[in-house]
Coordinates of C-alpha atoms and ligand atoms in Angstrom, one line a residue:
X1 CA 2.8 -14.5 8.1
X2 CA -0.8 -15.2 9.3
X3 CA -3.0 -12.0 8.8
X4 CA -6.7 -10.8 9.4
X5 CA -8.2 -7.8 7.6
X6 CA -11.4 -6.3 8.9
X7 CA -13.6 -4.8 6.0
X8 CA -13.5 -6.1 2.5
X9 CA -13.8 -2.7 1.4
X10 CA -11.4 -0.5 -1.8
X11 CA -8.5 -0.7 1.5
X12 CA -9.2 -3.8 2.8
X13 CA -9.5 -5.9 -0.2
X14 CA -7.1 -4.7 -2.0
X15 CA -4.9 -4.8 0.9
X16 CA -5.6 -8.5 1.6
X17 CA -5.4 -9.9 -2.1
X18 CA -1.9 -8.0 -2.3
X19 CA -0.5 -9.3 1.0
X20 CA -1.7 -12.8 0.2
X21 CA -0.2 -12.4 -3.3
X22 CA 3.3 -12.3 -2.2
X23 CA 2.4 -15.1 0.1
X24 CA 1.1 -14.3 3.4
X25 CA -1.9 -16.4 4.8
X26 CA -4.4 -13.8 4.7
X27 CA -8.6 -14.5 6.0
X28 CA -10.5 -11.6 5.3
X29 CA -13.1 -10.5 7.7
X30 CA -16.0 -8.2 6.7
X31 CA -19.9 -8.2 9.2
X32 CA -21.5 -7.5 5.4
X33 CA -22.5 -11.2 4.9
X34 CA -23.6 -10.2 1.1
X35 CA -20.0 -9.1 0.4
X36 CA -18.7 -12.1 1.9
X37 CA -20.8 -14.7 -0.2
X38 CA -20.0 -13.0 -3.1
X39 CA -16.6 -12.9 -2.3
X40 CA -16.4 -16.6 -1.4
X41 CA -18.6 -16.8 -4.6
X42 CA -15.4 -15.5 -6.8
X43 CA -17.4 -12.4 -7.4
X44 CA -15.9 -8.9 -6.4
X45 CA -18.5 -6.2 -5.0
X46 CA -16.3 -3.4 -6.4
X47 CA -14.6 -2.1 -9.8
X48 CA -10.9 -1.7 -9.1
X49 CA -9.0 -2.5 -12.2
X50 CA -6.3 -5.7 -11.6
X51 CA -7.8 -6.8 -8.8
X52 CA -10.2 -9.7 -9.6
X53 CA -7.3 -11.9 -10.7
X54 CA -5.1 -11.2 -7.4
X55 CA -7.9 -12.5 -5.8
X56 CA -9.2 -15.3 -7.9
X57 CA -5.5 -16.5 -7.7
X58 CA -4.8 -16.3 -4.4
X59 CA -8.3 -17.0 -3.1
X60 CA -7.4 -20.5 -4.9
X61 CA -4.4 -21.1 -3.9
X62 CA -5.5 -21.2 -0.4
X63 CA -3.6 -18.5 0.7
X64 CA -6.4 -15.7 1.0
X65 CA -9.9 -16.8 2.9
X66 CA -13.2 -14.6 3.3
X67 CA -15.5 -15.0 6.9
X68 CA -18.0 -13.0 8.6
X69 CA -16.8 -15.0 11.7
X70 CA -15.2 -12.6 14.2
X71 CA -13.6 -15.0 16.7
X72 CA -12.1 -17.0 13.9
X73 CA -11.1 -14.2 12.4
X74 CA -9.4 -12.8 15.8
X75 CA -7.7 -16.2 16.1
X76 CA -6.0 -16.2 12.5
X77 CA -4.0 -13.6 12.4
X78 CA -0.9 -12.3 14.4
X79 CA -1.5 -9.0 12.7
X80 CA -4.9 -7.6 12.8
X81 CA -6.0 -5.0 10.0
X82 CA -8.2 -2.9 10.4
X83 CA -9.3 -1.2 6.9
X84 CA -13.4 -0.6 7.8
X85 CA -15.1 3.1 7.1
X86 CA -14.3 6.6 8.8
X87 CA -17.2 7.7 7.5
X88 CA -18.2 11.8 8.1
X89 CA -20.4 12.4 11.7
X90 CA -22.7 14.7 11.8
X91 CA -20.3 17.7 12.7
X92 CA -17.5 16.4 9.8
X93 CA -15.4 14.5 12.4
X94 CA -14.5 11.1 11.8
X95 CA -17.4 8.5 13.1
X96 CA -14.8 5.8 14.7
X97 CA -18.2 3.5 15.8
X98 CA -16.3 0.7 13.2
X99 CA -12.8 1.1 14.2
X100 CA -13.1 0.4 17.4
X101 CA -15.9 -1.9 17.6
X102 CA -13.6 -3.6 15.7
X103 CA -10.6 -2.8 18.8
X104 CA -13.4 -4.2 20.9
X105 CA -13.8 -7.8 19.0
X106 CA -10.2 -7.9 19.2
X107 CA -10.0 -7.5 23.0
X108 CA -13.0 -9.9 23.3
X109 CA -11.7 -12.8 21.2
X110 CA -7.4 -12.9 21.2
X111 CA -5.7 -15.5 22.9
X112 CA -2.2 -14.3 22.6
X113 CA 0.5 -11.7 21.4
X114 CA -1.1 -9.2 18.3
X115 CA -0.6 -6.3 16.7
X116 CA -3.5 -4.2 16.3
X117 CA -2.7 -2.1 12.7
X118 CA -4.7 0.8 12.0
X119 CA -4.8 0.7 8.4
X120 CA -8.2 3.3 8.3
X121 CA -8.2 7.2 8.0
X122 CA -8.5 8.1 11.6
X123 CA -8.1 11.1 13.8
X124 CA -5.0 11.5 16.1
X125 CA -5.3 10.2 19.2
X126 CA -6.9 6.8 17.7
X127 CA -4.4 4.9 18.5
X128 CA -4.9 5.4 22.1
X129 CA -8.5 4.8 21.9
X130 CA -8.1 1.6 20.2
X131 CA -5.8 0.2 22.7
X132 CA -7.8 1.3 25.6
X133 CA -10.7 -0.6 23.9
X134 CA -9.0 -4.0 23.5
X135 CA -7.7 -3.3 27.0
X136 CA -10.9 -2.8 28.1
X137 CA -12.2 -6.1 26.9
X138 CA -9.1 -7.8 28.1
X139 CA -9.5 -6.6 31.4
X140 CA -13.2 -7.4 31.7
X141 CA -12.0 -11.0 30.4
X142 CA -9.9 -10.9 33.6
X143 CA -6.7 -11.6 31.1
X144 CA -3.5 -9.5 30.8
X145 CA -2.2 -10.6 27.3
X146 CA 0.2 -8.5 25.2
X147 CA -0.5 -6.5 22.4
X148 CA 0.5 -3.7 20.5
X149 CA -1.3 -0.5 18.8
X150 CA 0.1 0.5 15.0
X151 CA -0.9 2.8 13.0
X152 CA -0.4 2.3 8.7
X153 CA -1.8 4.5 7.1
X154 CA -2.7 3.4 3.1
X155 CA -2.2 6.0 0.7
X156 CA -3.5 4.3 -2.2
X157 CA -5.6 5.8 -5.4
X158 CA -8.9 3.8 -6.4
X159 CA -8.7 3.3 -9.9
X160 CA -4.5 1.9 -9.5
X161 CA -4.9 0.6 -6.4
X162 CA -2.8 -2.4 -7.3
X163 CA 0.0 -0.6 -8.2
X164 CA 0.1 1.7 -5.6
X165 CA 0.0 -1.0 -3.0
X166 CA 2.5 -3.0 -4.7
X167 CA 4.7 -0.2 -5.2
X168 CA 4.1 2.1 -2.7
X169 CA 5.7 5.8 -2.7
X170 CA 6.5 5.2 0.8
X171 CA 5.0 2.8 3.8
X172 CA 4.5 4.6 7.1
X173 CA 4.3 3.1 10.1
X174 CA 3.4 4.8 13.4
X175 CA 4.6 2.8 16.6
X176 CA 6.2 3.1 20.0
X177 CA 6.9 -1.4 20.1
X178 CA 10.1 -2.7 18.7
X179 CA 8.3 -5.6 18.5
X180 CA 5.7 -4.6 16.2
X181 CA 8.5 -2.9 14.2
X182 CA 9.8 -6.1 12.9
X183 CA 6.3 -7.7 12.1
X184 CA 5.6 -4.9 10.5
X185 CA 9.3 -4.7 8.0
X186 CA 8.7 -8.8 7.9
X187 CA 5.3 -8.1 6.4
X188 CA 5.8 -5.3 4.0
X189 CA 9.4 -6.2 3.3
X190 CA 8.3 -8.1 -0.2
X191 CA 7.4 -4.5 -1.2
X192 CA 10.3 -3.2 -0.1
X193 CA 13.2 -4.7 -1.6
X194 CA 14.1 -2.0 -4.4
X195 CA 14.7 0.7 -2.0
X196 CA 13.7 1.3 1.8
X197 CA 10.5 2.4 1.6
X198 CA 9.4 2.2 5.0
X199 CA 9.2 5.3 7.1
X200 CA 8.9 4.7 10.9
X201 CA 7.6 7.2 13.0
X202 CA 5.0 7.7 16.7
X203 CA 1.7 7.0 15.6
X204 CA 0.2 10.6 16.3
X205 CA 3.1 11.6 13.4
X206 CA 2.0 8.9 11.4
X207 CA -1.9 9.2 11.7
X208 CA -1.3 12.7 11.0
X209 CA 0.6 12.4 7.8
X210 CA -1.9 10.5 6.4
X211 CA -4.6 13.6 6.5
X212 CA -1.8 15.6 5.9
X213 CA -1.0 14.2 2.9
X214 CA -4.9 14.3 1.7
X215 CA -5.3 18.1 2.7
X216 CA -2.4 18.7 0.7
X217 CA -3.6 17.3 -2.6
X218 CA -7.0 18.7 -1.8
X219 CA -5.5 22.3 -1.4
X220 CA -3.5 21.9 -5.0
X221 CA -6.9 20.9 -6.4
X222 CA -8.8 24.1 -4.8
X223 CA -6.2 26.2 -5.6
X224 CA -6.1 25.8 -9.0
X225 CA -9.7 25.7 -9.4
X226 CA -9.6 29.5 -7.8
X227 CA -6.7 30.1 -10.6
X228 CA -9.8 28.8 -13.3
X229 CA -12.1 30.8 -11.5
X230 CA -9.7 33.8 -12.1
X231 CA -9.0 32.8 -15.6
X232 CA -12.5 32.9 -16.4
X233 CA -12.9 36.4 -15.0
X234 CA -10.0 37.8 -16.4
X235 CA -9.7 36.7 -19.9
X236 CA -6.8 33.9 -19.1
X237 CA -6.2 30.3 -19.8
X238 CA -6.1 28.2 -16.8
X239 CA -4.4 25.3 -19.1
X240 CA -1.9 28.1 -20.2
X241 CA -1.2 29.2 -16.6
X242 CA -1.2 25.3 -15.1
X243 CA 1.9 24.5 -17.8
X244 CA 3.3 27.7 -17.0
X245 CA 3.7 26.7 -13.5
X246 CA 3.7 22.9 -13.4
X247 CA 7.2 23.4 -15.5
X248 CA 8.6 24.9 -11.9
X249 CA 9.9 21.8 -10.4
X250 CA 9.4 23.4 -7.1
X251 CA 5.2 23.1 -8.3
X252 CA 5.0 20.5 -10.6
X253 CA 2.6 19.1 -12.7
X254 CA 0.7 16.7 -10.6
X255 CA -2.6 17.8 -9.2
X256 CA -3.2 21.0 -10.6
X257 CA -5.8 20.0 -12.8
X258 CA -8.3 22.7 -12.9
X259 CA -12.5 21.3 -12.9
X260 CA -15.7 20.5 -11.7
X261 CA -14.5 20.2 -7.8
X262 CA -12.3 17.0 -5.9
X263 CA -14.8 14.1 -5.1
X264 CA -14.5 10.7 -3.6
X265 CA -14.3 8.6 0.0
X266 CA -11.4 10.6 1.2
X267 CA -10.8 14.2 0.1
X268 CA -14.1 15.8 1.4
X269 CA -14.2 13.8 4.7
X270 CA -10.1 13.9 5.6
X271 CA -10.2 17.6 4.9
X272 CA -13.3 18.1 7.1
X273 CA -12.4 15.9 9.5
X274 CA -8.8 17.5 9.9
X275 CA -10.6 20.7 10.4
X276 CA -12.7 19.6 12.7
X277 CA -9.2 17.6 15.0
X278 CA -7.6 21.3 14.7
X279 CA -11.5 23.0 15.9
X280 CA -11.2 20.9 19.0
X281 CA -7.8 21.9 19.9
X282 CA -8.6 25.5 19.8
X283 CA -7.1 26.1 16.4
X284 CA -9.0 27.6 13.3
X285 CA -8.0 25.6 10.4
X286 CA -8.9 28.8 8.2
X287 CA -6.7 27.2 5.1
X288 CA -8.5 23.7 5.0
X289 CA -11.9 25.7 5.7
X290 CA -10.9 27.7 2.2
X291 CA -10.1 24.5 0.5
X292 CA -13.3 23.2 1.6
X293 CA -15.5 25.6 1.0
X294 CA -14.0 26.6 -2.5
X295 CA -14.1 22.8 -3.7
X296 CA -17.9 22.7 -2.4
X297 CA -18.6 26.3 -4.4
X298 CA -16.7 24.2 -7.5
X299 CA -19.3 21.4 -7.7
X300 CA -21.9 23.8 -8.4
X301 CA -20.2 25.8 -11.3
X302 CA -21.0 22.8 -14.1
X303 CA -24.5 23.3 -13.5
X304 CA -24.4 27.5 -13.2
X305 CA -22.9 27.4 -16.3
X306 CA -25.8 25.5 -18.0
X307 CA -28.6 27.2 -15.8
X308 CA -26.9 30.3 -17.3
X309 CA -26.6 29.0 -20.8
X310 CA -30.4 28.3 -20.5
X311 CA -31.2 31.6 -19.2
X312 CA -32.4 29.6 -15.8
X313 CA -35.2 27.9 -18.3
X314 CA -34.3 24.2 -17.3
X315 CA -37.5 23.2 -16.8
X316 CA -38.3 20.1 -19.4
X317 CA -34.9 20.4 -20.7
X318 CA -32.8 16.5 -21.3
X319 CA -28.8 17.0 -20.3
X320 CA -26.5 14.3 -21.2
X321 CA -23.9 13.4 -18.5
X322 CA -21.2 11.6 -19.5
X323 CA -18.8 10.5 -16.1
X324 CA -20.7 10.0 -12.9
X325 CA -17.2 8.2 -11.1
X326 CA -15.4 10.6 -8.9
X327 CA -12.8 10.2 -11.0
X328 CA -12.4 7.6 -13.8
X329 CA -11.2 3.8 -13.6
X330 CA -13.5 3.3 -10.3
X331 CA -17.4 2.4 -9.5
X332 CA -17.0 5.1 -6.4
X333 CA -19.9 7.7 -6.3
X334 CA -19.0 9.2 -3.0
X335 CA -19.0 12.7 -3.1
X336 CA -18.7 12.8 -7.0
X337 CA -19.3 16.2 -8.7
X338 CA -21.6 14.2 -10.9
X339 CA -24.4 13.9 -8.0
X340 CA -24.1 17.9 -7.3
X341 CA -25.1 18.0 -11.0
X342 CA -27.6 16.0 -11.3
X343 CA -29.2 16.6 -8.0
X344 CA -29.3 20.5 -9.3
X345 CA -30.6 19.4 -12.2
X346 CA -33.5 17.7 -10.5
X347 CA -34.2 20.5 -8.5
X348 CA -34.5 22.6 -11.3
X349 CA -37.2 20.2 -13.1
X350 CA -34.3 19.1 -15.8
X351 CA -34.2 15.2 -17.0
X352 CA -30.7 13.8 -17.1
X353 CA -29.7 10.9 -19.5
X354 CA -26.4 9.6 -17.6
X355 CA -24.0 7.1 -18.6
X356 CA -20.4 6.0 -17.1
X357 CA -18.3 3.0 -18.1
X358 CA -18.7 1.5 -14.9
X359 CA -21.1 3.5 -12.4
X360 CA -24.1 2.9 -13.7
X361 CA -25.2 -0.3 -10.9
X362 CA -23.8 2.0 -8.3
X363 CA -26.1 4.8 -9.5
X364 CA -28.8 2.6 -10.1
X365 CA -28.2 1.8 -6.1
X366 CA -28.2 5.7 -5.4
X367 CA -31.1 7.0 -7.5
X368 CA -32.9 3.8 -8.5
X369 CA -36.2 6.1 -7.5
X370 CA -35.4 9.2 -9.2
X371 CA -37.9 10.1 -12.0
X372 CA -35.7 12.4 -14.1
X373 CA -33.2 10.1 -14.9
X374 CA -32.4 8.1 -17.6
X375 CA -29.3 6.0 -17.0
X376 CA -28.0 4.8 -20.8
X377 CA -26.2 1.6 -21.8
X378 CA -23.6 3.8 -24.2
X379 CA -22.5 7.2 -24.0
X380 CA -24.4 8.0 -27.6
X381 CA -26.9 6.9 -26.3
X382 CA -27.3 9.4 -24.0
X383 CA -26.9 12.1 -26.0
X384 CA -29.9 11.2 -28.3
X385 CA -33.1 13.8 -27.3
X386 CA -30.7 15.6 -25.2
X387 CA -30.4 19.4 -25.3
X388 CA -27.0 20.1 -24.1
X389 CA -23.9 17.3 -23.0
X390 CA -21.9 17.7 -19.5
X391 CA -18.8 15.7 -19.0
X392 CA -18.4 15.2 -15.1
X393 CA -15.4 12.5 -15.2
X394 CA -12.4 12.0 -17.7
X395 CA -12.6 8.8 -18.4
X396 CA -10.7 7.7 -21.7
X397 CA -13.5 7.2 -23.8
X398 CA -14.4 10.3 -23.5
X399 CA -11.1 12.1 -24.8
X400 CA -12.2 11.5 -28.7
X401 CA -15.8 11.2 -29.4
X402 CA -16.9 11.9 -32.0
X403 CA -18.0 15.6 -32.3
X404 CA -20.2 15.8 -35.6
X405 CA -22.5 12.8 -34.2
X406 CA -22.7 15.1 -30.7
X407 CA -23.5 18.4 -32.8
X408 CA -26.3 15.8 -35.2
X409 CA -27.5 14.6 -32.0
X410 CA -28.0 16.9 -29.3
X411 CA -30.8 19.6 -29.3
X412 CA -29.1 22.4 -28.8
X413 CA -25.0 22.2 -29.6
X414 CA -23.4 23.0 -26.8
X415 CA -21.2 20.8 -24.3
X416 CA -20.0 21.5 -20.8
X417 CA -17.0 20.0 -20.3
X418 CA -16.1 19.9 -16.7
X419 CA -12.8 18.4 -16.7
X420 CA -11.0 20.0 -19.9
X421 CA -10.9 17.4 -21.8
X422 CA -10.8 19.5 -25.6
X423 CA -9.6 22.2 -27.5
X424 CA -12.9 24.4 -28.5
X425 CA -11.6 24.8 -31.8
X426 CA -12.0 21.3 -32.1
X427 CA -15.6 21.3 -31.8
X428 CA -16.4 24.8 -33.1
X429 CA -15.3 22.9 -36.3
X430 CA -18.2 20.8 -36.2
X431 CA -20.6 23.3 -34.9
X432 CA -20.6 22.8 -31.0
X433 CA -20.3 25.6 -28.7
X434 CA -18.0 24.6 -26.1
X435 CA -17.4 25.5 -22.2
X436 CA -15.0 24.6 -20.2
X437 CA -13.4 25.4 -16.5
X438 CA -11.4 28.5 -16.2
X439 CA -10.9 29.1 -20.4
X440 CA -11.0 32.9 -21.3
X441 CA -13.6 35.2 -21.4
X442 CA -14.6 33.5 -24.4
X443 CA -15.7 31.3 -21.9
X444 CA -19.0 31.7 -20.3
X445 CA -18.6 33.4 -17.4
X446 CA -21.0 32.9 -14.1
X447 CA -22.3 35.9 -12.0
Ligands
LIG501 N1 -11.0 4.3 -0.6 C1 -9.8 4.8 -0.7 O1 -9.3 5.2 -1.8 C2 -9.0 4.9 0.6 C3 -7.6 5.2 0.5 C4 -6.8 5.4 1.6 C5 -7.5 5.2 2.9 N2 -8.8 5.0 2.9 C6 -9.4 4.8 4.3 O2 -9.5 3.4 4.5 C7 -10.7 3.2 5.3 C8 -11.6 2.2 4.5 O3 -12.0 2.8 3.3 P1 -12.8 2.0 2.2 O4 -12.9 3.0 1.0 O5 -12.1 0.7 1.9 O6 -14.2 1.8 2.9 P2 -15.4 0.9 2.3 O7 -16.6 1.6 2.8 O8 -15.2 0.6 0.9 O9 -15.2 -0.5 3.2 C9 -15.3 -0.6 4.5 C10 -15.8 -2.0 4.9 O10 -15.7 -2.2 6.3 C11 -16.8 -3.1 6.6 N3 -17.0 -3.1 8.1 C12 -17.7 -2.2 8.8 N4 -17.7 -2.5 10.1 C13 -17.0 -3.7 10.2 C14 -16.6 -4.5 11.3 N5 -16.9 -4.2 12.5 N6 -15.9 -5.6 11.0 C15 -15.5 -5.9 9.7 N7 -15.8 -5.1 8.7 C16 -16.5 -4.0 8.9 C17 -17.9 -2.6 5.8 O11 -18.9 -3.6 5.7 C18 -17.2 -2.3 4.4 O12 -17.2 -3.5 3.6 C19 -11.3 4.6 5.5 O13 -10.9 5.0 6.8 C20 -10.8 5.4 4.4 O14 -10.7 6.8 4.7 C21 -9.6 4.8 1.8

């Protein structure tokens, strides 16, 4: 099937190299000409483990194209993606300036039959605005060409994006066209052919589900962090409690990880943004204001804790950060607890020495310009003249370091752990004095 993506961002890239790789004739379309001659250079602007092959392959084998050409890109496909930003506006509701400008390229360019798929995070009601766009254009053009409005939400993870896409959980599509149906079971059905995985429903359902489906995993996230909040308070261990109910199947394990606060493109925003849809139909969302406003409280507690440590004395002081990712197997800063750190930090006339396994030109991008850091090429290396280590993000190479070259190395021996990553008698064996998120009263306790 011929298809166009708009954006050649973690969705739309991944999206198109996937699509192309089980042999669809995909052109991806993105107006950041930089991205686009790297892409057409064989270079990938982002870290997203798997995918360089899928597009090296495919990108050779004719099958998957990259343009900042709109009206070629308009005349490829039959099915027009859209996968560009819903970025935050000013009051937390979804900016939709790039979706529909998108709509409206559409409407100024088609010559015939498409189906416009929403593949972006996007308000309900979206799907309405985009139509009336490209009909908008159409009618200005003086044409009355068919078209239809879907909505596909993508539900996958940065960091196993591949997988996820080519093995989705589920594949929603929102749409009143039996038309567009079919396209859509035609295109996904190489994905599909294990089990039905396809669940079709009216797009207000199906944009819904998709912010459902974030507030939901947000909520586990801030609830357990209250739990380690609790914990810490009350001389408990949130990793006791988080077995003790992940072994109810009714709870389960996933996502009740306790730590330093939920990061990334999606959580913050979708949360906000859903709060925001439910403020402007006269409903308080007083739930997903509790997640948000416990998960923004969270960020902070890494650098209480150390502030605290230091009885408030940071001035001068060197902390190593190990993990500035969101989360680990991704480049993606956005919202990361590591910048609510280090931004602290700052404030409070500290110096950071900061690694990551695969952040650090992204945080070069961010805070090129800020004196007080230090970004190193290894994560010892970051730890040398430091006073104190704080783990932001669990990547694997953090899981066994080496804790008598820590305690030899750092200043003062102590390591914030924001993501419970150890056991403290593991490094209380070697002399370092260990905090973690919601672990006892032994556990340094805030306020
Ligand atoms: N990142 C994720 O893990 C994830 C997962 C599921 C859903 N989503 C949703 O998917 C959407 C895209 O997210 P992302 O993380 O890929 O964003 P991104 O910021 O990585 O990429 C968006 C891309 O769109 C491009 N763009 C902007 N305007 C354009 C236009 N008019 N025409 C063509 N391209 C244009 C930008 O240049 C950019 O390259 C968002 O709505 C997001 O909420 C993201």
């Amino acid at each position: 099937m011929k298809i166009t993506i708009f954006g050649t961002g973690y969705v739309g890239l991944v999206t198109g190299a996937c699509l192309a790789d089980v042999g669809h004739d995909v052109v991806c379309m993105d107006v950041d000409q930089a991205k686009i001659d790297k892409l057409i250079g064989g270079q990938i602007p982002i870290y997203e483990p798997g995918l360089e092959p899928i597009v090296k392959h495919n990108a050779e084998a004719g099958r998957l194209s990259f343009t900042t050409d709109t009206e070629a890109a308009v005349a490829h496909g039959e099915l027009q993606f859209i996968a560009v930003g819903t970025p935050p506006d000013e009051d937390g509701s979804a900016d939709l300036q790039y979706v529909l400008a998108v709509a409206r390229a559409i409407g100024q360019h088609m010559d015939g039959y498409k189906v416009v798929v929403d593949k972006s995070t996007v308000p309900v009601g979206t799907g309405d605005k985009v139509r009336d766009a490209v009909r908008a254009e159409l009618d200005r053009r003086g044409l009355e060409l068919d078209f239809d409005v879907v909505s596909n939400p993508e539900f996958l993870k940065e960091g196993a994006a591949i997988n996820d896409f080519m093995k989705p959980d589920r594949i929603v599509v929102g749409t009143d066209s039996d038309r567009a149906r079919e396209l859509l079971r035609e295109t996904y059905y190489p994905f599909n052919r294990n089990h039905d995985r396809m669940i079709f429903m009216d797009i207000r359902s199906a944009e819904l589900t998709k912010y459902a489906a974030n507030a939901m995993l947000a909520t586990k996230i801030s609830f357990m962090n209250e739990i380690a909040n609790l914990s810490e308070r009350l001389g408990a261990d949130v990793e006791a409690v988080r077995r003790g109910i992940g072994s109810d199947p009714r709870i389960g394990y996933h996502f009740i990880y306790p730590g330093c606060g939920y990061g990334g493109s999606c959580f913050p925003k979708d949360v906000q943004a859903l709060a925001r849809t439910a403020a402007g139909c006269d409903y308080e969302a007083r739930l997903l204001n509790a997640v948000e406003s416990v998960n923004l409280s969270q960020k902070y507690v890494l650098f209480d804790k150390v502030s605290h440590y230091f009885q408030g004395q940071l001035d001068g002081k060197v902390i190593a950060v190990w993990g500035l990712s969101f989360k680990p197997n991704t480049d993606d800063m956005r919202e990361a607890p590591s910048r609510a750190l280090m931004e602290a930090l700052w404030k409070a006339d500290a110096k950071v020495q900061a690694f990551d396994p695969e952040a650090m030109s992204e945080t070069q991008r961010i805070y090129g310009d800020q004196d007080g850091l230090t970004l190193c090429g290894t994560k010892e290396q970051a730890l040398k003249g430091a006073d104190a280590l704080v783990i932001c993000t669990e990547w694997k190479e953090f899981r066994s370091p080496d804790f008598a070259s820590i305690a030899a190395t750092l200043s003062e021996p102590v390591v914030f752990d924001g993501r419970n990553l150890y056991e403290a008698d593991m490094l209380s064996r070697h002399g370092l004095i260990y905090y973690a998120i919601g672990r006892g009263r032994n556990q340094f306790q805030v306020g």
